[in-house]
C-alpha positions as protocol buffer text, in pm:
chain_id: "A"
residue {
  index: 1
  type: MET
  ca { x: 0 y: 0 z: 0 }
}
residue {
  index: 2
  type: ALA
  ca { x: 131 y: 343 z: -93 }
}
residue {
  index: 3
  type: ALA
  ca { x: 225 y: 583 z: 185 }
}
residue {
  index: 4
  type: VAL
  ca { x: 37 y: 860 z: 2 }
}
residue {
  index: 5
  type: ASP
  ca { x: -261 y: 817 z: -229 }
}
residue {
  index: 6
  type: ILE
  ca { x: -484 y: 1052 z: -424 }
}
residue {
  index: 7
  type: PHE
  ca { x: -843 y: 1050 z: -302 }
}
residue {
  index: 8
  type: ASN
  ca { x: -990 y: 1280 z: -565 }
}
residue {
  index: 9
  type: VAL
  ca { x: -906 y: 1547 z: -824 }
}
residue {
  index: 10
  type: ASN
  ca { x: -1154 y: 1806 z: -950 }
}
residue {
  index: 11
  type: VAL
  ca { x: -1062 y: 2011 z: -1255 }
}
residue {
  index: 12
  type: LEU
  ca { x: -1197 y: 2361 z: -1189 }
}
residue {
  index: 13
  type: ASP
  ca { x: -1302 y: 2630 z: -1440 }
}
residue {
  index: 14
  type: ASN
  ca { x: -1328 y: 2384 z: -1726 }
}
residue {
  index: 15
  type: PRO
  ca { x: -1372 y: 2446 z: -2019 }
}
residue {
  index: 16
  type: ALA
  ca { x: -1199 y: 2783 z: -2033 }
}
residue {
  index: 17
  type: LEU
  ca { x: -1008 y: 3014 z: -2263 }
}
residue {
  index: 18
  type: PHE
  ca { x: -667 y: 2873 z: -2349 }
}
residue {
  index: 19
  type: MET
  ca { x: -479 y: 3143 z: -2156 }
}
residue {
  index: 20
  type: HIS
  ca { x: -695 y: 3109 z: -1845 }
}
residue {
  index: 21
  type: PRO
  ca { x: -506 y: 2956 z: -1548 }
}
residue {
  index: 22
  type: LEU
  ca { x: -555 y: 2585 z: -1486 }
}
residue {
  index: 23
  type: SER
  ca { x: -688 y: 2486 z: -1143 }
}
residue {
  index: 24
  type: PHE
  ca { x: -692 y: 2142 z: -981 }
}
residue {
  index: 25
  type: GLU
  ca { x: -865 y: 2074 z: -650 }
}
residue {
  index: 26
  type: ILE
  ca { x: -668 y: 1784 z: -506 }
}
residue {
  index: 27
  type: THR
  ca { x: -760 y: 1565 z: -209 }
}
residue {
  index: 28
  type: TYR
  ca { x: -496 y: 1319 z: -95 }
}
residue {
  index: 29
  type: GLU
  ca { x: -441 y: 1082 z: 194 }
}
residue {
  index: 30
  type: VAL
  ca { x: -124 y: 1029 z: 395 }
}
residue {
  index: 31
  type: ARG
  ca { x: -129 y: 671 z: 522 }
}
residue {
  index: 32
  type: GLU
  ca { x: 229 y: 657 z: 642 }
}
residue {
  index: 33
  type: PRO
  ca { x: 408 y: 970 z: 772 }
}
residue {
  index: 34
  type: LEU
  ca { x: 705 y: 1063 z: 556 }
}
residue {
  index: 35
  type: ILE
  ca { x: 1029 y: 1231 z: 655 }
}
residue {
  index: 36
  type: GLU
  ca { x: 1053 y: 1464 z: 355 }
}
residue {
  index: 37
  type: ASP
  ca { x: 800 y: 1671 z: 158 }
}
residue {
  index: 38
  type: ILE
  ca { x: 610 y: 1537 z: -140 }
}
residue {
  index: 39
  type: GLU
  ca { x: 629 y: 1725 z: -470 }
}
residue {
  index: 40
  type: TRP
  ca { x: 325 y: 1798 z: -687 }
}
residue {
  index: 41
  type: LYS
  ca { x: 391 y: 1889 z: -1048 }
}
residue {
  index: 42
  type: VAL
  ca { x: 184 y: 1989 z: -1352 }
}
residue {
  index: 43
  type: VAL
  ca { x: 328 y: 1929 z: -1700 }
}
residue {
  index: 44
  type: TYR
  ca { x: 177 y: 2034 z: -2033 }
}
residue {
  index: 45
  type: VAL
  ca { x: 272 y: 1813 z: -2327 }
}
residue {
  index: 46
  type: GLY
  ca { x: 351 y: 2063 z: -2602 }
}
residue {
  index: 47
  type: SER
  ca { x: 407 y: 1805 z: -2874 }
}
residue {
  index: 48
  type: ALA
  ca { x: 305 y: 1440 z: -2896 }
}
residue {
  index: 49
  type: GLU
  ca { x: 619 y: 1372 z: -3100 }
}
residue {
  index: 50
  type: ASP
  ca { x: 886 y: 1558 z: -2904 }
}
residue {
  index: 51
  type: GLU
  ca { x: 921 y: 1562 z: -2525 }
}
residue {
  index: 52
  type: SER
  ca { x: 1154 y: 1862 z: -2543 }
}
residue {
  index: 53
  type: TYR
  ca { x: 840 y: 2074 z: -2585 }
}
residue {
  index: 54
  type: ASP
  ca { x: 700 y: 1963 z: -2248 }
}
residue {
  index: 55
  type: GLN
  ca { x: 640 y: 2258 z: -2016 }
}
residue {
  index: 56
  type: GLU
  ca { x: 648 y: 2226 z: -1639 }
}
residue {
  index: 57
  type: LEU
  ca { x: 374 y: 2469 z: -1540 }
}
residue {
  index: 58
  type: GLU
  ca { x: 419 y: 2444 z: -1164 }
}
residue {
  index: 59
  type: SER
  ca { x: 592 y: 2247 z: -891 }
}
residue {
  index: 60
  type: VAL
  ca { x: 506 y: 2270 z: -521 }
}
residue {
  index: 61
  type: LEU
  ca { x: 630 y: 2094 z: -208 }
}
residue {
  index: 62
  type: LEU
  ca { x: 390 y: 1993 z: 69 }
}
residue {
  index: 63
  type: PRO
  ca { x: 459 y: 1815 z: 400 }
}
residue {
  index: 64
  type: ALA
  ca { x: 340 y: 1458 z: 445 }
}
residue {
  index: 65
  type: ASP
  ca { x: 454 y: 1399 z: 803 }
}
residue {
  index: 66
  type: THR
  ca { x: 104 y: 1363 z: 950 }
}
residue {
  index: 67
  type: MET
  ca { x: -146 y: 1087 z: 875 }
}
residue {
  index: 68
  type: GLY
  ca { x: -487 y: 1197 z: 748 }
}
residue {
  index: 69
  type: ARG
  ca { x: -671 y: 1339 z: 451 }
}
residue {
  index: 70
  type: PHE
  ca { x: -573 y: 1678 z: 312 }
}
residue {
  index: 71
  type: GLY
  ca { x: -680 y: 1903 z: 28 }
}
residue {
  index: 72
  type: PHE
  ca { x: -557 y: 2205 z: -164 }
}
residue {
  index: 73
  type: VAL
  ca { x: -611 y: 2388 z: -492 }
}
residue {
  index: 74
  type: LEU
  ca { x: -317 y: 2390 z: -730 }
}
residue {
  index: 75
  type: GLN
  ca { x: -351 y: 2680 z: -975 }
}
residue {
  index: 76
  type: VAL
  ca { x: -100 y: 2716 z: -1256 }
}
residue {
  index: 77
  type: ASP
  ca { x: -50 y: 2953 z: -1547 }
}
residue {
  index: 78
  type: ALA
  ca { x: -134 y: 2841 z: -1899 }
}
residue {
  index: 79
  type: PRO
  ca { x: 158 y: 2713 z: -2108 }
}
residue {
  index: 80
  type: ARG
  ca { x: 376 y: 2969 z: -2280 }
}
residue {
  index: 81
  type: VAL
  ca { x: 249 y: 2983 z: -2636 }
}
residue {
  index: 82
  type: GLU
  ca { x: 579 y: 3101 z: -2781 }
}
residue {
  index: 83
  type: LYS
  ca { x: 737 y: 2772 z: -2670 }
}
residue {
  index: 84
  type: LEU
  ca { x: 477 y: 2553 z: -2842 }
}
residue {
  index: 85
  type: PRO
  ca { x: 506 y: 2425 z: -3200 }
}
residue {
  index: 86
  type: VAL
  ca { x: 251 y: 2620 z: -3406 }
}
residue {
  index: 87
  type: ASP
  ca { x: 112 y: 2301 z: -3561 }
}
residue {
  index: 88
  type: ASP
  ca { x: 47 y: 2149 z: -3217 }
}
residue {
  index: 89
  type: ILE
  ca { x: -137 y: 2437 z: -3049 }
}
residue {
  index: 90
  type: LEU
  ca { x: -478 y: 2334 z: -3182 }
}
residue {
  index: 91
  type: GLY
  ca { x: -615 y: 1985 z: -3133 }
}
residue {
  index: 92
  type: VAL
  ca { x: -563 y: 1723 z: -2866 }
}
residue {
  index: 93
  type: THR
  ca { x: -272 y: 1696 z: -2625 }
}
residue {
  index: 94
  type: VAL
  ca { x: -215 y: 1588 z: -2264 }
}
residue {
  index: 95
  type: ILE
  ca { x: -174 y: 1747 z: -1920 }
}
residue {
  index: 96
  type: LEU
  ca { x: -1 y: 1548 z: -1646 }
}
residue {
  index: 97
  type: LEU
  ca { x: -47 y: 1593 z: -1271 }
}
residue {
  index: 98
  type: SER
  ca { x: 210 y: 1394 z: -1079 }
}
residue {
  index: 99
  type: CYS
  ca { x: 332 y: 1345 z: -723 }
}
residue {
  index: 100
  type: SER
  ca { x: 687 y: 1247 z: -632 }
}
residue {
  index: 101
  type: TYR
  ca { x: 882 y: 1163 z: -320 }
}
residue {
  index: 102
  type: LYS
  ca { x: 1259 y: 1197 z: -301 }
}
residue {
  index: 103
  type: GLU
  ca { x: 1256 y: 1296 z: -670 }
}
residue {
  index: 104
  type: LYS
  ca { x: 1085 y: 969 z: -769 }
}
residue {
  index: 105
  type: GLU
  ca { x: 734 y: 978 z: -913 }
}
residue {
  index: 106
  type: PHE
  ca { x: 484 y: 746 z: -745 }
}
residue {
  index: 107
  type: ILE
  ca { x: 150 y: 854 z: -890 }
}
residue {
  index: 108
  type: ARG
  ca { x: 38 y: 1031 z: -1207 }
}
residue {
  index: 109
  type: VAL
  ca { x: -300 y: 1158 z: -1325 }
}
residue {
  index: 110
  type: GLY
  ca { x: -314 y: 1227 z: -1698 }
}
residue {
  index: 111
  type: TYR
  ca { x: -585 y: 1412 z: -1887 }
}
residue {
  index: 112
  type: TYR
  ca { x: -647 y: 1452 z: -2257 }
}
residue {
  index: 113
  type: VAL
  ca { x: -693 y: 1819 z: -2351 }
}
residue {
  index: 114
  type: ASN
  ca { x: -862 y: 1958 z: -2660 }
}
residue {
  index: 115
  type: ASN
  ca { x: -780 y: 2310 z: -2779 }
}
residue {
  index: 116
  type: GLU
  ca { x: -1030 y: 2442 z: -3032 }
}
residue {
  index: 117
  type: TYR
  ca { x: -1220 y: 2743 z: -3158 }
}
residue {
  index: 118
  type: THR
  ca { x: -1589 y: 2795 z: -3082 }
}
residue {
  index: 119
  type: ASP
  ca { x: -1637 y: 3067 z: -3344 }
}
residue {
  index: 120
  type: PRO
  ca { x: -1791 y: 2902 z: -3655 }
}
residue {
  index: 121
  type: GLU
  ca { x: -1587 y: 3123 z: -3888 }
}
residue {
  index: 122
  type: LEU
  ca { x: -1260 y: 3024 z: -3723 }
}
residue {
  index: 123
  type: ILE
  ca { x: -1361 y: 2659 z: -3720 }
}
residue {
  index: 124
  type: GLU
  ca { x: -1437 y: 2673 z: -4091 }
}
residue {
  index: 125
  type: ASN
  ca { x: -1130 y: 2879 z: -4182 }
}
residue {
  index: 126
  type: PRO
  ca { x: -864 y: 2846 z: -3911 }
}
residue {
  index: 127
  type: PRO
  ca { x: -587 y: 3105 z: -3950 }
}
residue {
  index: 128
  type: ALA
  ca { x: -232 y: 2989 z: -4020 }
}
residue {
  index: 129
  type: THR
  ca { x: -123 y: 3157 z: -3697 }
}
residue {
  index: 130
  type: PRO
  ca { x: -359 y: 3048 z: -3419 }
}
residue {
  index: 131
  type: GLN
  ca { x: -566 y: 3324 z: -3258 }
}
residue {
  index: 132
  type: ILE
  ca { x: -488 y: 3242 z: -2898 }
}
residue {
  index: 133
  type: ASP
  ca { x: -741 y: 3488 z: -2756 }
}
residue {
  index: 134
  type: LYS
  ca { x: -1018 y: 3297 z: -2940 }
}
residue {
  index: 135
  type: LEU
  ca { x: -896 y: 2952 z: -2844 }
}
residue {
  index: 136
  type: TYR
  ca { x: -1072 y: 2740 z: -2582 }
}
residue {
  index: 137
  type: ARG
  ca { x: -924 y: 2460 z: -2372 }
}
residue {
  index: 138
  type: ASN
  ca { x: -1135 y: 2161 z: -2271 }
}
residue {
  index: 139
  type: ILE
  ca { x: -981 y: 1909 z: -2030 }
}
residue {
  index: 140
  type: GLY
  ca { x: -1132 y: 1559 z: -2036 }
}
residue {
  index: 141
  type: ALA
  ca { x: -1184 y: 1571 z: -1660 }
}
residue {
  index: 142
  type: ASP
  ca { x: -1425 y: 1276 z: -1656 }
}
residue {
  index: 143
  type: GLN
  ca { x: -1169 y: 1039 z: -1807 }
}
residue {
  index: 144
  type: PRO
  ca { x: -848 y: 1064 z: -1601 }
}
residue {
  index: 145
  type: ARG
  ca { x: -573 y: 809 z: -1654 }
}
residue {
  index: 146
  type: VAL
  ca { x: -419 y: 727 z: -1317 }
}
residue {
  index: 147
  type: THR
  ca { x: -97 y: 528 z: -1288 }
}
residue {
  index: 148
  type: LYS
  ca { x: 82 y: 432 z: -968 }
}
residue {
  index: 149
  type: PHE
  ca { x: 456 y: 364 z: -984 }
}
residue {
  index: 150
  type: ALA
  ca { x: 676 y: 145 z: -767 }
}
residue {
  index: 151
  type: HIS
  ca { x: 816 y: 332 z: -465 }
}
residue {
  index: 152
  type: LYS
  ca { x: 960 y: 224 z: -129 }
}
residue {
  index: 153
  type: PHE
  ca { x: 899 y: 559 z: 45 }
}
residue {
  index: 154
  type: ASP
  ca { x: 1071 y: 555 z: 388 }
}
residue {
  index: 155
  type: PHE
  ca { x: 962 y: 246 z: 573 }
}
residue {
  index: 156
  type: SER
  ca { x: 788 y: 9 z: 332 }
}
residue {
  index: 157
  type: SER
  ca { x: 955 y: -329 z: 299 }
}
residue {
  index: 158
  type: ASP
  ca { x: 855 y: -370 z: -65 }
}
residue {
  index: 159
  type: GLU
  ca { x: 770 y: -147 z: -356 }
}
residue {
  index: 160
  type: THR
  ca { x: 412 y: -93 z: -470 }
}
residue {
  index: 161
  type: PRO
  ca { x: 363 y: -248 z: -816 }
}
residue {
  index: 162
  type: VAL
  ca { x: 297 y: -31 z: -1117 }
}
residue {
  index: 163
  type: VAL
  ca { x: -76 y: -33 z: -1193 }
}
residue {
  index: 164
  type: GLU
  ca { x: -326 y: 170 z: -1390 }
}
residue {
  index: 165
  type: ALA
  ca { x: -617 y: 308 z: -1191 }
}
residue {
  index: 166
  type: THR
  ca { x: -932 y: 514 z: -1205 }
}
residue {
  index: 167
  type: LEU
  ca { x: -1042 y: 778 z: -957 }
}
residue {
  index: 168
  type: THR
  ca { x: -1356 y: 674 z: -770 }
}
residue {
  index: 169
  type: GLU
  ca { x: -1630 y: 869 z: -597 }
}
residue {
  index: 170
  type: ASN
  ca { x: -1596 y: 696 z: -262 }
}
residue {
  index: 171
  type: GLY
  ca { x: -1229 y: 710 z: -193 }
}
residue {
  index: 172
  type: ALA
  ca { x: -869 y: 686 z: -302 }
}
residue {
  index: 173
  type: THR
  ca { x: -801 y: 517 z: -632 }
}
residue {
  index: 174
  type: ASP
  ca { x: -953 y: 199 z: -768 }
}
residue {
  index: 175
  type: PHE
  ca { x: -649 y: 7 z: -887 }
}
residue {
  index: 176
  type: GLY
  ca { x: -639 y: -287 z: -1122 }
}
residue {
  index: 177
  type: LEU
  ca { x: -369 y: -452 z: -1328 }
}
residue {
  index: 178
  type: ALA
  ca { x: -227 y: -222 z: -1590 }
}
residue {
  index: 179
  type: GLN
  ca { x: -369 y: -300 z: -1932 }
}
residue {
  index: 180
  type: GLY
  ca { x: -207 y: -37 z: -2148 }
}
residue {
  index: 181
  type: ASN
  ca { x: -455 y: 223 z: -2267 }
}
residue {
  index: 182
  type: ALA
  ca { x: -761 y: 5 z: -2325 }
}
residue {
  index: 183
  type: ARG
  ca { x: -1011 y: 278 z: -2242 }
}
residue {
  index: 184
  type: ALA
  ca { x: -1134 y: 489 z: -2530 }
}
residue {
  index: 185
  type: ALA
  ca { x: -967 y: 826 z: -2576 }
}
residue {
  index: 186
  type: PRO
  ca { x: -1192 y: 1135 z: -2577 }
}
residue {
  index: 187
  type: PHE
  ca { x: -1229 y: 1415 z: -2832 }
}
residue {
  index: 188
  type: GLY
  ca { x: -1270 y: 1189 z: -3132 }
}
residue {
  index: 189
  type: LEU
  ca { x: -930 y: 1020 z: -3112 }
}
residue {
  index: 190
  type: THR
  ca { x: -919 y: 657 z: -3224 }
}
residue {
  index: 191
  type: ALA
  ca { x: -681 y: 374 z: -3142 }
}
residue {
  index: 192
  type: ASN
  ca { x: -551 y: 380 z: -3500 }
}
residue {
  index: 193
  type: ASP
  ca { x: -476 y: 752 z: -3492 }
}
residue {
  index: 194
  type: PRO
  ca { x: -94 y: 798 z: -3484 }
}
residue {
  index: 195
  type: ARG
  ca { x: -136 y: 1104 z: -3261 }
}
residue {
  index: 196
  type: GLU
  ca { x: -344 y: 902 z: -3013 }
}
residue {
  index: 197
  type: GLN
  ca { x: -78 y: 633 z: -3002 }
}
residue {
  index: 198
  type: LEU
  ca { x: 189 y: 891 z: -2924 }
}
residue {
  index: 199
  type: LEU
  ca { x: -22 y: 1066 z: -2660 }
}
residue {
  index: 200
  type: ALA
  ca { x: -128 y: 736 z: -2502 }
}
residue {
  index: 201
  type: ALA
  ca { x: 237 y: 656 z: -2445 }
}
residue {
  index: 202
  type: ARG
  ca { x: 273 y: 979 z: -2246 }
}
residue {
  index: 203
  type: ILE
  ca { x: -44 y: 970 z: -2041 }
}
């Protein structure tokens, strides 16, 4: 059993304009007091094909030295547009929320994100240079991909196995054996879509 587990994540202010800050209401449970802080991180995948375009939007340290259930809102700025490939700004990508201990990730919540216009004219005739002020971001909050990674923490005698999980309404995470990315991807992506295959490997 993991020393720290995510109980729930709510994606706030969603959908929103692309440049609107992202907000995650996180509830987590400390089951085993830890000596050092845990690190929460939000990463925006700028390109499905090139990890060098990943942007770390925020990283915060929180204590985990007391058993119990805790909650906080993690608000981060939108990704820096000038650092994104122009061809990858519109369409589907991924946002990753992860938690690490001693610089080793032990749980990750991934969301597909769709960036699109709502103006019919822009949908019909998208400009070569995206109009960021007209662009909307929609996070697939109802379809998180949760993965738990092996970690010994401080006192555990063995490492927790790597499993894929789903967030549940009544507590923590409902873990089962990892089965790749069997669940359907949102926003019209299909299993045969090369972009979906690349994004699925990241999420």
